[in-house]
Structures are given as C-alpha cells and as structure tokens.
mmCIF file of C-alpha atoms in Angstrom:
data_model
loop_
_atom_site.group_PDB
_atom_site.id
_atom_site.type_symbol
_atom_site.label_atom_id
_atom_site.label_comp_id
_atom_site.label_asym_id
_atom_site.label_seq_id
_atom_site.Cartn_x
_atom_site.Cartn_y
_atom_site.Cartn_z
ATOM 1 C CA MET A 26 -53.523 21.137 3.917
ATOM 2 C CA ASN A 27 -53.298 19.562 7.374
ATOM 3 C CA HIS A 28 -56.191 18.113 9.374
ATOM 4 C CA ILE A 29 -56.783 21.177 11.620
ATOM 5 C CA ALA A 30 -56.841 23.571 8.670
ATOM 6 C CA LYS A 31 -59.275 21.316 6.804
ATOM 7 C CA LYS A 32 -61.623 21.166 9.811
ATOM 8 C CA ALA A 33 -61.555 24.948 10.326
ATOM 9 C CA THR A 34 -62.328 25.551 6.666
ATOM 10 C CA VAL A 35 -65.313 23.216 6.657
ATOM 11 C CA THR A 36 -66.723 24.726 9.859
ATOM 12 C CA ALA A 37 -66.362 28.264 8.511
ATOM 13 C CA ILE A 38 -68.139 27.337 5.299
ATOM 14 C CA GLY A 39 -71.006 25.806 7.293
ATOM 15 C CA LEU A 40 -71.449 28.903 9.486
ATOM 16 C CA LEU A 41 -71.395 31.238 6.507
ATOM 17 C CA LEU A 42 -74.040 29.214 4.720
ATOM 18 C CA GLY A 43 -76.192 29.124 7.829
ATOM 19 C CA THR A 44 -75.898 32.877 8.431
ATOM 20 C CA TYR A 45 -76.707 33.613 4.824
ATOM 21 C CA MET A 46 -79.880 31.510 4.834
ATOM 22 C CA TYR A 47 -81.034 33.015 8.146
ATOM 23 C CA ALA A 48 -80.535 36.519 6.773
ATOM 24 C CA MET A 49 -82.551 35.619 3.718
ATOM 25 C CA VAL A 50 -85.453 34.441 5.861
ATOM 26 C CA ILE A 51 -85.510 37.505 8.112
ATOM 27 C CA GLY A 52 -85.012 39.844 5.197
ATOM 28 C CA ASN A 53 -87.883 38.409 3.270
ATOM 29 C CA ALA A 54 -90.151 38.677 6.294
ATOM 30 C CA ALA A 55 -89.200 42.285 6.991
ATOM 31 C CA ASN A 56 -89.684 43.335 3.435
ATOM 32 C CA SER A 57 -93.193 41.848 3.296
ATOM 33 C CA THR A 58 -96.083 44.440 3.377
ATOM 34 C CA ILE A 59 -98.759 43.643 5.947
ATOM 35 C CA VAL A 60 -101.999 44.757 4.253
ATOM 36 C CA SER A 61 -104.491 42.674 6.081
ATOM 37 C CA SER A 62 -104.785 40.270 8.919
ATOM 38 C CA PRO A 63 -105.204 37.205 6.684
ATOM 39 C CA ASP A 64 -102.027 38.181 4.843
ATOM 40 C CA TYR A 65 -100.264 38.622 8.122
ATOM 41 C CA GLU A 66 -101.378 35.208 9.341
ATOM 42 C CA ALA A 67 -100.240 33.695 6.061
ATOM 43 C CA LEU A 68 -96.915 35.438 6.404
ATOM 44 C CA LYS A 69 -96.517 34.040 9.924
ATOM 45 C CA VAL A 70 -97.160 30.536 8.623
ATOM 46 C CA GLU A 71 -94.706 31.061 5.796
ATOM 47 C CA THR A 72 -92.100 32.470 8.185
ATOM 48 C CA ARG A 73 -92.591 29.578 10.616
ATOM 49 C CA SER A 74 -92.231 27.146 7.753
ATOM 50 C CA LYS A 75 -89.029 28.803 6.556
ATOM 51 C CA LYS A 76 -87.629 28.768 10.098
ATOM 52 C CA GLU A 77 -88.401 25.061 10.360
ATOM 53 C CA ASN A 78 -86.787 24.490 6.984
ATOM 54 C CA PHE A 79 -83.801 26.536 8.105
ATOM 55 C CA ALA A 80 -83.490 24.493 11.312
ATOM 56 C CA GLU A 81 -83.788 21.305 9.320
ATOM 57 C CA ASN A 82 -81.165 22.551 6.858
ATOM 58 C CA GLU A 83 -78.920 23.521 9.748
ATOM 59 C CA SER A 84 -79.269 20.036 11.208
ATOM 60 C CA GLN A 85 -78.461 18.509 7.816
ATOM 61 C CA LYS A 86 -75.442 20.741 7.454
ATOM 62 C CA GLU A 87 -74.217 19.779 10.901
ATOM 63 C CA GLU A 88 -74.526 16.139 9.866
ATOM 64 C CA GLU A 89 -72.729 16.866 6.588
ATOM 65 C CA ILE A 90 -69.971 18.720 8.400
ATOM 66 C CA THR A 91 -69.594 15.845 10.884
ATOM 67 C CA THR A 92 -69.488 13.351 8.034
ATOM 68 C CA LEU A 93 -67.014 15.482 6.118
ATOM 69 C CA GLU A 94 -64.822 15.932 9.172
ATOM 70 C CA LYS A 95 -64.886 12.170 9.772
ATOM 71 C CA GLY A 96 -63.973 11.609 6.156
ATOM 72 C CA LEU A 97 -61.118 14.075 6.385
ATOM 73 C CA THR A 98 -59.846 12.428 9.544
ATOM 74 C CA GLU A 99 -59.945 9.010 7.895
ATOM 75 C CA SER A 100 -58.326 10.497 4.807
ATOM 76 C CA ASP A 101 -55.523 12.011 6.866
ATOM 77 C CA SER A 102 -55.013 8.691 8.607
ATOM 78 C CA LEU A 103 -55.074 6.901 5.271
ATOM 79 C CA ASP A 104 -52.524 9.337 3.813
ATOM 80 C CA GLU A 105 -50.244 8.715 6.751
ATOM 81 C CA ASP A 106 -50.630 4.947 6.382
ATOM 82 C CA GLU A 107 -49.996 5.141 2.658
ATOM 83 C CA LEU A 108 -46.896 7.279 3.220
ATOM 84 C CA SER A 109 -45.579 4.820 5.763
ATOM 85 C CA ALA A 110 -46.270 1.971 3.398
ATOM 86 C CA GLU A 111 -44.521 3.842 0.599
ATOM 87 C CA GLU A 112 -41.515 4.549 2.776
ATOM 88 C CA GLU A 113 -41.454 0.958 3.940
ATOM 89 C CA SER A 114 -41.680 -0.218 0.351
ATOM 90 C CA THR A 115 -38.763 2.043 -0.630
ATOM 91 C CA VAL A 116 -36.597 0.778 2.205
ATOM 92 C CA GLU A 117 -37.487 -2.812 1.332
ATOM 93 C CA ALA A 118 -36.685 -2.192 -2.328
ATOM 94 C CA ASP A 119 -33.312 -0.660 -1.423
ATOM 95 C CA TYR A 120 -32.528 -3.624 0.818
ATOM 96 C CA GLU A 121 -33.490 -6.101 -1.884
ATOM 97 C CA GLU A 122 -31.370 -4.179 -4.391
ATOM 98 C CA GLU A 123 -28.350 -4.378 -2.073
ATOM 99 C CA GLU A 124 -28.943 -8.092 -1.593
ATOM 100 C CA GLN A 125 -29.217 -8.526 -5.341
ATOM 101 C CA GLU A 126 -25.973 -6.630 -5.885
ATOM 102 C CA GLU A 127 -24.251 -8.941 -3.423
ATOM 103 C CA GLU A 128 -25.700 -11.953 -5.198
ATOM 104 C CA ASP A 129 -24.736 -10.543 -8.589
ATOM 105 C CA GLU A 130 -21.124 -9.828 -7.558
ATOM 106 C CA GLU A 131 -18.788 -12.092 -9.493
ATOM 107 C CA THR A 132 -16.720 -14.674 -7.714
ATOM 108 C CA ASP A 133 -13.066 -15.031 -8.693
ATOM 109 C CA SER A 134 -13.800 -18.183 -10.675
ATOM 110 C CA GLU A 135 -16.745 -16.578 -12.499
ATOM 111 C CA ARG A 136 -14.743 -13.504 -13.434
ATOM 112 C CA ILE A 137 -11.749 -15.546 -14.585
ATOM 113 C CA GLU A 138 -13.996 -17.729 -16.729
ATOM 114 C CA ARG A 139 -15.607 -14.655 -18.316
ATOM 115 C CA VAL A 140 -12.268 -12.977 -19.075
ATOM 116 C CA CYS A 141 -10.835 -16.213 -20.419
ATOM 117 C CA GLN A 142 -13.715 -16.413 -22.870
ATOM 118 C CA LYS A 143 -13.085 -12.805 -23.864
ATOM 119 C CA TYR A 144 -9.396 -13.458 -24.634
ATOM 120 C CA LYS A 145 -9.778 -17.117 -25.490
ATOM 121 C CA SER A 146 -7.504 -17.069 -28.530
ATOM 122 C CA SER A 147 -4.528 -15.766 -26.557
ATOM 123 C CA LEU A 148 -5.116 -17.234 -23.085
ATOM 124 C CA VAL A 149 -6.322 -20.794 -23.442
ATOM 125 C CA GLU A 150 -3.407 -22.995 -24.472
ATOM 126 C CA GLU A 151 -2.844 -26.622 -25.264
ATOM 127 C CA PRO A 152 -1.801 -28.491 -22.109
ATOM 128 C CA SER A 153 1.337 -29.744 -23.829
ATOM 129 C CA LYS A 154 2.497 -26.157 -24.327
ATOM 130 C CA LEU A 155 2.071 -25.124 -20.702
ATOM 131 C CA SER A 156 4.962 -24.686 -18.313
ATOM 132 C CA TYR A 157 4.482 -25.576 -14.656
ATOM 133 C CA HIS A 158 7.818 -24.240 -13.378
ATOM 134 C CA HIS A 159 5.982 -21.988 -10.906
ATOM 135 C CA PHE A 160 3.784 -24.667 -9.349
ATOM 136 C CA HIS A 161 5.031 -25.986 -6.000
ATOM 137 C CA VAL A 162 3.717 -29.403 -5.023
ATOM 138 C CA ASP A 163 2.807 -30.285 -1.435
ATOM 139 C CA ASN A 164 1.998 -33.990 -1.473
ATOM 140 C CA ARG A 165 1.562 -34.135 2.285
ATOM 141 C CA ASN A 166 -1.379 -31.750 2.255
ATOM 142 C CA LYS A 167 -2.403 -32.080 -1.397
ATOM 143 C CA LEU A 168 -1.701 -28.452 -2.276
ATOM 144 C CA LEU A 169 -0.510 -26.793 -5.476
ATOM 145 C CA TYR A 170 0.852 -23.280 -5.010
ATOM 146 C CA CYS A 171 1.667 -21.170 -8.071
ATOM 147 C CA PHE A 172 4.182 -18.573 -6.936
ATOM 148 C CA ILE A 173 4.380 -15.144 -8.540
ATOM 149 C CA PRO A 174 7.457 -13.020 -7.712
ATOM 150 C CA LYS A 175 6.770 -9.853 -5.685
ATOM 151 C CA THR A 176 3.458 -11.169 -4.318
ATOM 152 C CA ALA A 177 4.666 -12.515 -0.950
ATOM 153 C CA SER A 178 6.358 -15.458 -2.662
ATOM 154 C CA SER A 179 9.172 -15.498 -0.060
ATOM 155 C CA LEU A 180 6.663 -16.002 2.740
ATOM 156 C CA TRP A 181 4.680 -18.656 0.939
ATOM 157 C CA LYS A 182 7.776 -20.541 -0.207
ATOM 158 C CA ALA A 183 8.791 -20.685 3.461
ATOM 159 C CA ILE A 184 5.309 -21.838 4.497
ATOM 160 C CA ASN A 185 5.349 -24.450 1.753
ATOM 161 C CA ALA A 186 8.735 -25.750 2.938
ATOM 162 C CA ILE A 187 7.407 -26.126 6.498
ATOM 163 C CA LEU A 188 4.231 -27.889 5.384
ATOM 164 C CA ASN A 189 6.276 -30.231 3.184
ATOM 165 C CA GLY A 190 8.614 -31.119 6.034
ATOM 166 C CA LYS A 191 11.685 -29.724 4.246
ATOM 167 C CA THR A 192 12.720 -27.794 7.351
ATOM 168 C CA SER A 193 12.410 -28.303 11.090
ATOM 169 C CA GLU A 194 11.528 -24.641 11.522
ATOM 170 C CA THR A 195 7.837 -23.946 12.165
ATOM 171 C CA ASN A 196 7.950 -20.139 12.031
ATOM 172 C CA ALA A 197 8.010 -19.096 8.379
ATOM 173 C CA SER A 198 9.230 -15.599 9.278
ATOM 174 C CA LYS A 199 12.504 -17.049 10.584
ATOM 175 C CA ILE A 200 13.366 -18.484 7.180
ATOM 176 C CA ASN A 201 15.205 -15.738 5.288
ATOM 177 C CA ASN A 202 14.500 -14.920 1.664
ATOM 178 C CA TYR A 203 17.712 -16.437 0.322
ATOM 179 C CA THR A 204 17.009 -19.754 2.053
ATOM 180 C CA ALA A 205 13.389 -19.755 0.928
ATOM 181 C CA HIS A 206 14.293 -19.088 -2.716
ATOM 182 C CA PHE A 207 17.597 -20.869 -3.248
ATOM 183 C CA VAL A 208 18.467 -23.268 -0.425
ATOM 184 C CA ILE A 209 15.206 -25.141 0.105
ATOM 185 C CA GLN A 210 14.377 -26.965 -3.099
ATOM 186 C CA PRO A 211 10.619 -27.348 -3.618
ATOM 187 C CA GLU A 212 8.958 -30.078 -5.627
ATOM 188 C CA LEU A 213 7.824 -28.558 -8.910
ATOM 189 C CA LEU A 214 4.865 -29.780 -10.933
ATOM 190 C CA HIS A 215 7.032 -29.320 -14.017
ATOM 191 C CA HIS A 216 9.165 -32.314 -12.960
ATOM 192 C CA TYR A 217 6.239 -34.744 -12.916
ATOM 193 C CA PRO A 218 5.144 -36.818 -15.928
ATOM 194 C CA ALA A 219 2.292 -35.371 -17.980
ATOM 195 C CA LYS A 220 -0.243 -37.906 -16.690
ATOM 196 C CA THR A 221 0.682 -37.208 -13.087
ATOM 197 C CA GLN A 222 0.491 -33.468 -13.717
ATOM 198 C CA GLU A 223 -3.027 -33.937 -14.990
ATOM 199 C CA THR A 224 -4.015 -35.979 -11.945
ATOM 200 C CA LEU A 225 -2.572 -33.493 -9.455
ATOM 201 C CA LEU A 226 -4.151 -30.531 -11.212
ATOM 202 C CA GLU A 227 -7.486 -32.280 -11.040
ATOM 203 C CA SER A 228 -7.367 -33.452 -7.411
ATOM 204 C CA TYR A 229 -5.113 -31.078 -5.428
ATOM 205 C CA TYR A 230 -6.169 -27.763 -3.849
ATOM 206 C CA LYS A 231 -4.788 -25.002 -6.078
ATOM 207 C CA PHE A 232 -4.054 -21.420 -5.011
ATOM 208 C CA THR A 233 -1.936 -18.393 -5.810
ATOM 209 C CA VAL A 234 -1.326 -14.857 -4.533
ATOM 210 C CA VAL A 235 -1.924 -11.803 -6.738
ATOM 211 C CA ARG A 236 -1.272 -8.090 -6.326
ATOM 212 C CA HIS A 237 -2.242 -4.895 -8.122
ATOM 213 C CA PRO A 238 -0.062 -5.087 -11.266
ATOM 214 C CA PHE A 239 1.351 -1.555 -10.911
ATOM 215 C CA TYR A 240 2.288 -2.120 -7.277
ATOM 216 C CA ARG A 241 4.090 -5.291 -8.272
ATOM 217 C CA LEU A 242 5.988 -3.496 -11.058
ATOM 218 C CA VAL A 243 7.139 -0.686 -8.778
ATOM 219 C CA SER A 244 8.165 -3.207 -6.131
ATOM 220 C CA GLY A 245 10.101 -5.220 -8.730
ATOM 221 C CA TYR A 246 11.811 -2.099 -10.096
ATOM 222 C CA ARG A 247 12.910 -0.907 -6.652
ATOM 223 C CA ASP A 248 14.051 -4.349 -5.523
ATOM 224 C CA LYS A 249 15.909 -5.403 -8.684
ATOM 225 C CA LEU A 250 16.991 -2.196 -10.446
ATOM 226 C CA ASN A 251 16.913 0.842 -8.167
ATOM 227 C CA PRO A 252 18.770 0.430 -5.880
ATOM 228 C CA GLY A 253 18.504 -3.140 -7.139
ATOM 229 C CA LYS A 254 20.618 -6.282 -7.227
ATOM 230 C CA LYS A 255 23.928 -6.605 -9.057
ATOM 231 C CA TRP A 256 22.827 -9.435 -11.375
ATOM 232 C CA PHE A 257 19.619 -7.691 -12.443
ATOM 233 C CA LYS A 258 21.375 -4.360 -12.981
ATOM 234 C CA LYS A 259 23.989 -6.006 -15.170
ATOM 235 C CA THR A 260 21.550 -8.256 -17.061
ATOM 236 C CA TYR A 261 18.703 -5.794 -17.569
ATOM 237 C CA GLY A 262 19.654 -2.354 -16.289
ATOM 238 C CA THR A 263 22.645 -1.732 -18.519
ATOM 239 C CA LYS A 264 20.734 -2.799 -21.628
ATOM 240 C CA ILE A 265 17.745 -0.616 -20.753
ATOM 241 C CA ILE A 266 19.909 2.464 -20.264
ATOM 242 C CA ARG A 267 21.878 1.836 -23.452
ATOM 243 C CA LYS A 268 18.697 1.531 -25.522
ATOM 244 C CA TYR A 269 16.336 4.058 -23.973
ATOM 245 C CA ARG A 270 18.617 6.846 -22.727
ATOM 246 C CA PRO A 271 19.935 8.995 -25.573
ATOM 247 C CA LYS A 272 23.624 9.869 -25.246
ATOM 248 C CA ALA A 273 24.066 7.810 -22.102
ATOM 249 C CA THR A 274 27.604 7.924 -20.725
ATOM 250 C CA VAL A 275 29.677 4.816 -20.088
ATOM 251 C CA LYS A 276 29.383 5.451 -16.374
ATOM 252 C CA GLU A 277 25.574 5.661 -16.573
ATOM 253 C CA ILE A 278 25.379 2.451 -18.554
ATOM 254 C CA ARG A 279 27.668 0.623 -16.135
ATOM 255 C CA SER A 280 25.565 1.790 -13.197
ATOM 256 C CA GLY A 281 22.753 -0.422 -14.432
ATOM 257 C CA THR A 282 20.228 1.870 -12.743
ATOM 258 C CA PRO A 283 17.593 2.972 -15.260
ATOM 259 C CA THR A 284 14.901 5.465 -14.368
ATOM 260 C CA PHE A 285 11.414 4.107 -13.840
ATOM 261 C CA SER A 286 10.325 5.763 -17.066
ATOM 262 C CA GLU A 287 13.111 3.943 -18.949
ATOM 263 C CA PHE A 288 12.072 0.687 -17.306
ATOM 264 C CA VAL A 289 8.525 1.240 -18.604
ATOM 265 C CA ASP A 290 9.911 2.067 -22.064
ATOM 266 C CA TYR A 291 11.474 -1.390 -22.009
ATOM 267 C CA LEU A 292 8.290 -3.133 -20.817
ATOM 268 C CA THR A 293 6.097 -1.440 -23.435
ATOM 269 C CA ASP A 294 8.520 -1.819 -26.331
ATOM 270 C CA PRO A 295 6.782 -3.861 -29.073
ATOM 271 C CA LYS A 296 9.843 -6.086 -29.302
ATOM 272 C CA THR A 297 9.622 -6.888 -25.592
ATOM 273 C CA VAL A 298 5.881 -7.507 -25.787
ATOM 274 C CA ALA A 299 6.303 -9.744 -28.828
ATOM 275 C CA VAL A 300 8.667 -12.135 -27.008
ATOM 276 C CA PRO A 301 7.249 -12.497 -23.476
ATOM 277 C CA LYS A 302 9.464 -15.493 -22.636
ATOM 278 C CA ARG A 303 12.479 -13.181 -22.594
ATOM 279 C CA VAL A 304 10.909 -11.024 -19.872
ATOM 280 C CA ASP A 305 12.044 -11.752 -16.329
ATOM 281 C CA ASP A 306 9.533 -13.469 -14.048
ATOM 282 C CA HIS A 307 9.491 -10.466 -11.709
ATOM 283 C CA TRP A 308 7.582 -8.438 -14.315
ATOM 284 C CA THR A 309 6.009 -11.180 -16.421
ATOM 285 C CA GLN A 310 2.191 -11.128 -16.514
ATOM 286 C CA TYR A 311 0.401 -13.364 -14.039
ATOM 287 C CA HIS A 312 -1.447 -15.305 -16.683
ATOM 288 C CA ARG A 313 1.831 -16.364 -18.321
ATOM 289 C CA LEU A 314 3.098 -17.843 -15.058
ATOM 290 C CA CYS A 315 -0.007 -19.519 -13.597
ATOM 291 C CA HIS A 316 -2.287 -20.166 -16.603
ATOM 292 C CA PRO A 317 -5.609 -19.346 -14.874
ATOM 293 C CA CYS A 318 -7.565 -20.153 -18.019
ATOM 294 C CA ASN A 319 -6.254 -23.724 -17.980
ATOM 295 C CA VAL A 320 -5.884 -24.251 -14.230
ATOM 296 C CA LYS A 321 -9.030 -23.862 -12.134
ATOM 297 C CA PHE A 322 -7.767 -22.327 -8.912
ATOM 298 C CA ASN A 323 -9.637 -23.047 -5.696
ATOM 299 C CA TYR A 324 -8.527 -19.882 -3.963
ATOM 300 C CA ILE A 325 -6.982 -16.550 -4.973
ATOM 301 C CA LEU A 326 -5.167 -14.760 -2.156
ATOM 302 C CA ARG A 327 -4.788 -10.981 -2.356
ATOM 303 C CA PHE A 328 -1.563 -9.275 -1.375
ATOM 304 C CA GLU A 329 -3.736 -6.390 -0.176
ATOM 305 C CA SER A 330 -5.382 -8.663 2.418
ATOM 306 C CA LEU A 331 -2.512 -11.109 2.781
ATOM 307 C CA LYS A 332 -2.769 -11.872 6.489
ATOM 308 C CA GLU A 333 -6.528 -12.464 6.445
ATOM 309 C CA ASP A 334 -6.324 -14.603 3.304
ATOM 310 C CA THR A 335 -3.324 -16.610 4.520
ATOM 311 C CA ASP A 336 -4.998 -17.291 7.861
ATOM 312 C CA HIS A 337 -8.186 -18.300 6.074
ATOM 313 C CA LEU A 338 -6.422 -20.736 3.770
ATOM 314 C CA LEU A 339 -4.425 -22.374 6.572
ATOM 315 C CA SER A 340 -7.507 -22.620 8.766
ATOM 316 C CA SER A 341 -9.760 -23.991 6.026
ATOM 317 C CA ARG A 342 -7.189 -26.715 5.259
ATOM 318 C CA ASN A 343 -6.639 -27.499 8.977
ATOM 319 C CA LEU A 344 -2.995 -26.414 8.780
ATOM 320 C CA SER A 345 -2.935 -23.534 11.268
ATOM 321 C CA ASP A 346 -1.271 -25.648 13.974
ATOM 322 C CA LEU A 347 1.631 -26.617 11.694
ATOM 323 C CA VAL A 348 3.007 -23.202 10.839
ATOM 324 C CA THR A 349 3.280 -19.684 12.268
ATOM 325 C CA TYR A 350 4.483 -16.433 10.728
ATOM 326 C CA LYS A 351 4.721 -12.728 11.492
ATOM 327 C CA TYR A 352 3.000 -10.393 9.074
ATOM 328 C CA ILE A 353 5.111 -7.421 7.966
ATOM 329 C CA ALA A 354 3.512 -4.535 6.071
ATOM 330 C CA PRO A 355 4.942 -4.108 2.545
ATOM 331 C CA ALA A 356 7.550 -1.411 1.919
ATOM 332 C CA THR A 357 5.948 -0.448 -1.394
ATOM 333 C CA ASN A 358 2.835 1.484 -0.407
ATOM 334 C CA ALA A 359 0.330 3.601 -2.348
ATOM 335 C CA LYS A 360 2.265 6.838 -1.846
ATOM 336 C CA LYS A 361 5.449 5.366 -3.317
ATOM 337 C CA VAL A 362 3.631 3.708 -6.198
ATOM 338 C CA ASN A 363 1.881 6.946 -7.163
ATOM 339 C CA ARG A 364 5.168 8.825 -7.069
ATOM 340 C CA TYR A 365 6.619 6.485 -9.699
ATOM 341 C CA ILE A 366 3.533 6.076 -11.876
ATOM 342 C CA ARG A 367 2.996 9.844 -12.056
ATOM 343 C CA GLN A 368 6.394 10.217 -13.692
ATOM 344 C CA LEU A 369 4.916 8.680 -16.834
ATOM 345 C CA LYS A 370 3.241 10.600 -19.620
ATOM 346 C CA ILE A 371 -0.384 9.701 -20.213
ATOM 347 C CA GLU A 372 0.404 7.917 -23.482
ATOM 348 C CA LYS A 373 3.077 5.788 -21.804
ATOM 349 C CA LEU A 374 0.802 5.021 -18.843
ATOM 350 C CA LEU A 375 -1.907 3.781 -21.186
ATOM 351 C CA GLN A 376 0.625 1.616 -23.019
ATOM 352 C CA LEU A 377 1.750 0.114 -19.716
ATOM 353 C CA TYR A 378 -1.828 -0.657 -18.748
ATOM 354 C CA LYS A 379 -2.370 -2.301 -22.127
ATOM 355 C CA VAL A 380 0.542 -4.681 -21.499
ATOM 356 C CA PHE A 381 -1.007 -5.802 -18.191
ATOM 357 C CA GLU A 382 -4.660 -5.315 -19.111
ATOM 358 C CA ILE A 383 -5.512 -9.007 -18.998
ATOM 359 C CA ASP A 384 -4.079 -9.346 -15.489
ATOM 360 C CA PHE A 385 -6.138 -6.350 -14.357
ATOM 361 C CA GLU A 386 -9.300 -7.961 -15.717
ATOM 362 C CA LEU A 387 -8.607 -11.537 -14.651
ATOM 363 C CA PHE A 388 -8.110 -10.643 -11.013
ATOM 364 C CA GLY A 389 -10.553 -7.756 -10.720
ATOM 365 C CA TYR A 390 -8.186 -4.808 -10.313
ATOM 366 C CA ASP A 391 -9.472 -1.409 -11.420
ATOM 367 C CA PHE A 392 -7.537 1.052 -13.548
ATOM 368 C CA ASP A 393 -8.521 4.687 -13.169
ATOM 369 C CA ILE A 394 -6.132 6.968 -15.030
ATOM 370 C CA LYS A 395 -7.339 9.989 -13.031
ATOM 371 C CA GLU A 396 -5.771 8.436 -9.948
ATOM 372 C CA TYR A 397 -2.325 8.963 -11.413
ATOM 373 C CA LEU A 398 -2.722 12.432 -12.912
ATOM 374 C CA THR A 399 -1.052 15.255 -10.973
#
C-alpha cells in the first residue's frame, strides 16, 4: 500500500469512529425520558460531560492520526532507503563477484602447472630424455622460441632470423616461407651442451605460439595432404589410403590424397598413438615438441590474437624498432574447420579429442562437441 492510500485509510477510520461516538451521545440523550426538572438538569450535565469527553476523544484521535501519518511517512521513507540500500548492496556484490572472477581466472603458468600435476606421470620427463630440436636460440636478445608447425612458425622464424642478425632484411613478411624454414639456419638449443642448455633455459626469455588443436590439424591436412605437398603425399598420404580405404585403387593410392576422415583414422589409430615419435611434427602434440611441464615459459602467444601478442612481446622486450611485419589473416578459418570436423562420426571425433586432450587442457582451449554436430 502506498503512502497516499495509507493516509486516506487512516483518515477514514478516524472520521467513522468520531461519527459513531457522536451518534451514540445524541442517541442516548434523545432516548432519555424527562420526568422531572432535576432529572433534566442531570441529563444536561451528563450530556455536556459526554460532549466534552467526545471533544477530548476527537482531539486525541486527531493527535493519533497525525502521529500515525508521521509514522507512515517515516516508514515509507525508510522503506525507500532500505530498498536503495538493498539495490546498492546487490550491485556492489555483483561488482565484487566480477572482480573476484577476474582474480580467480588462471594465468597460463598456473593452468599449465595444474595440468602438469594432473598428468604428471606422462608429461614430466627427465631432462636427459628431452629433445630441444624445436627451440631457437637468440643470444643477442636472450630469447628462446619453441616453434610449433602451423602456428605462425614461418613468421616467427623470419622474425627470429632478423633479431639474430642472420639477414639484412628488417621486414619479416618479405622473407618467404622456404627461406625462413630451409635457407636461414637458426641456432638450436639441441646443439648446445647439457650444462649450457640448463643455463639458457633458466635465464633466457622463453615463449611459443599455440593454436586451437583442431584448427592446426585442418590447416596441416590442407597444406600437406589435400591439395598438399609431394613429399608429404608420398610419405604419408599413400600409406594412409592403402591402410584406411578398403579396396583402394592403384591410382587412388598413388594420388596420396586421403580424405580428412582417413587422416583422422591414422591419427587415432592405437599404433600411431603408441609411437608418437613416428608422427610428423605438423600434427604432433604441442607438449611433445615444447615440453611445457619441464620448461617454464614466460609468454604464450595465441594464434587467434597473433598480431596483438606479437606486438606485445616485441614491445615488452624493446625490439619493436628492429623488425616489422605485415599481418595476414589465416586461410583456415572457423567455417572451413567446421566443414572438415563435421565429416567425422561422433565416436571418431571423441577419439580425436582424446589424442589431443592434454594440449586442449594445457593451453586452455575448450572442446564442445555440440559445436561440431550438424
């Protein structure tokens, strides 16, 4: 009930009570039988007394009504204040919750440490058993870059060559992929003595670039097998078709162009999974190339935010003036990836995820099977 309604109700109640009491007084007087003058005089006194009492009662009721109205007004004001306070408290609580969520969000290093503990038996290796073939050394700027194929490795190999002084070119985009991968020879951590490796891993700034595992697989399949490169088609494609395509013709086998589903059959085959060293680097799991449970990376770049992350790294290391590059959007986008992944049966999709599950968890990529169901 609002303030005006409350006031009207109280006033009405007061008037009704007053009218009722006045009627009682007049009624009693009218119904009295005047038998004698003394009785009449007594009745007059009694009536005057009742009128005075009535007036006094009326005055009291007016005071009560005023007090009640004041109380209602204060109550309404109090309710409004309390509501505002409650709303303010809710907003403040929501804000604090958002702040807490931001504070509680895992950093890359925290998440990697947690996942490494979860899979400790299979991820943490003895240093002597580790291979550092994928770690490029930049002694000029004290950087260690672990390259992962199909995660902008061509760009970062070119940047690394410029920073190391292995080329006079300063624009990384003008160094073609062939030159970046095969002509310019980087310094690899693998070539250093064990003691030096340990020192560099401890003191140099370590980083890598990662990408959603499924996007990387589709990109690798399209680049190496369909339409692909001759060496990859001959080395992997022909074998995949021969094994996973029933009644394949000689022509089909020689084409070296397996379907994406056949490619996934190969990746999820227990024999392939059991011998990961035989799997090409372009579809080997991240953790087998860069050992994130043994190497504490300072920075993880995301292929999905490559330009921002690359600019940030160069700027934070005071290297922005030494190198330039032109960002080019990747050819393998979400639409293309979904078209390939949706070719897989649910059971096969789940098997594929299982093969790369640790990479998904280590680098915070989500897997939602509903995303790929048609």
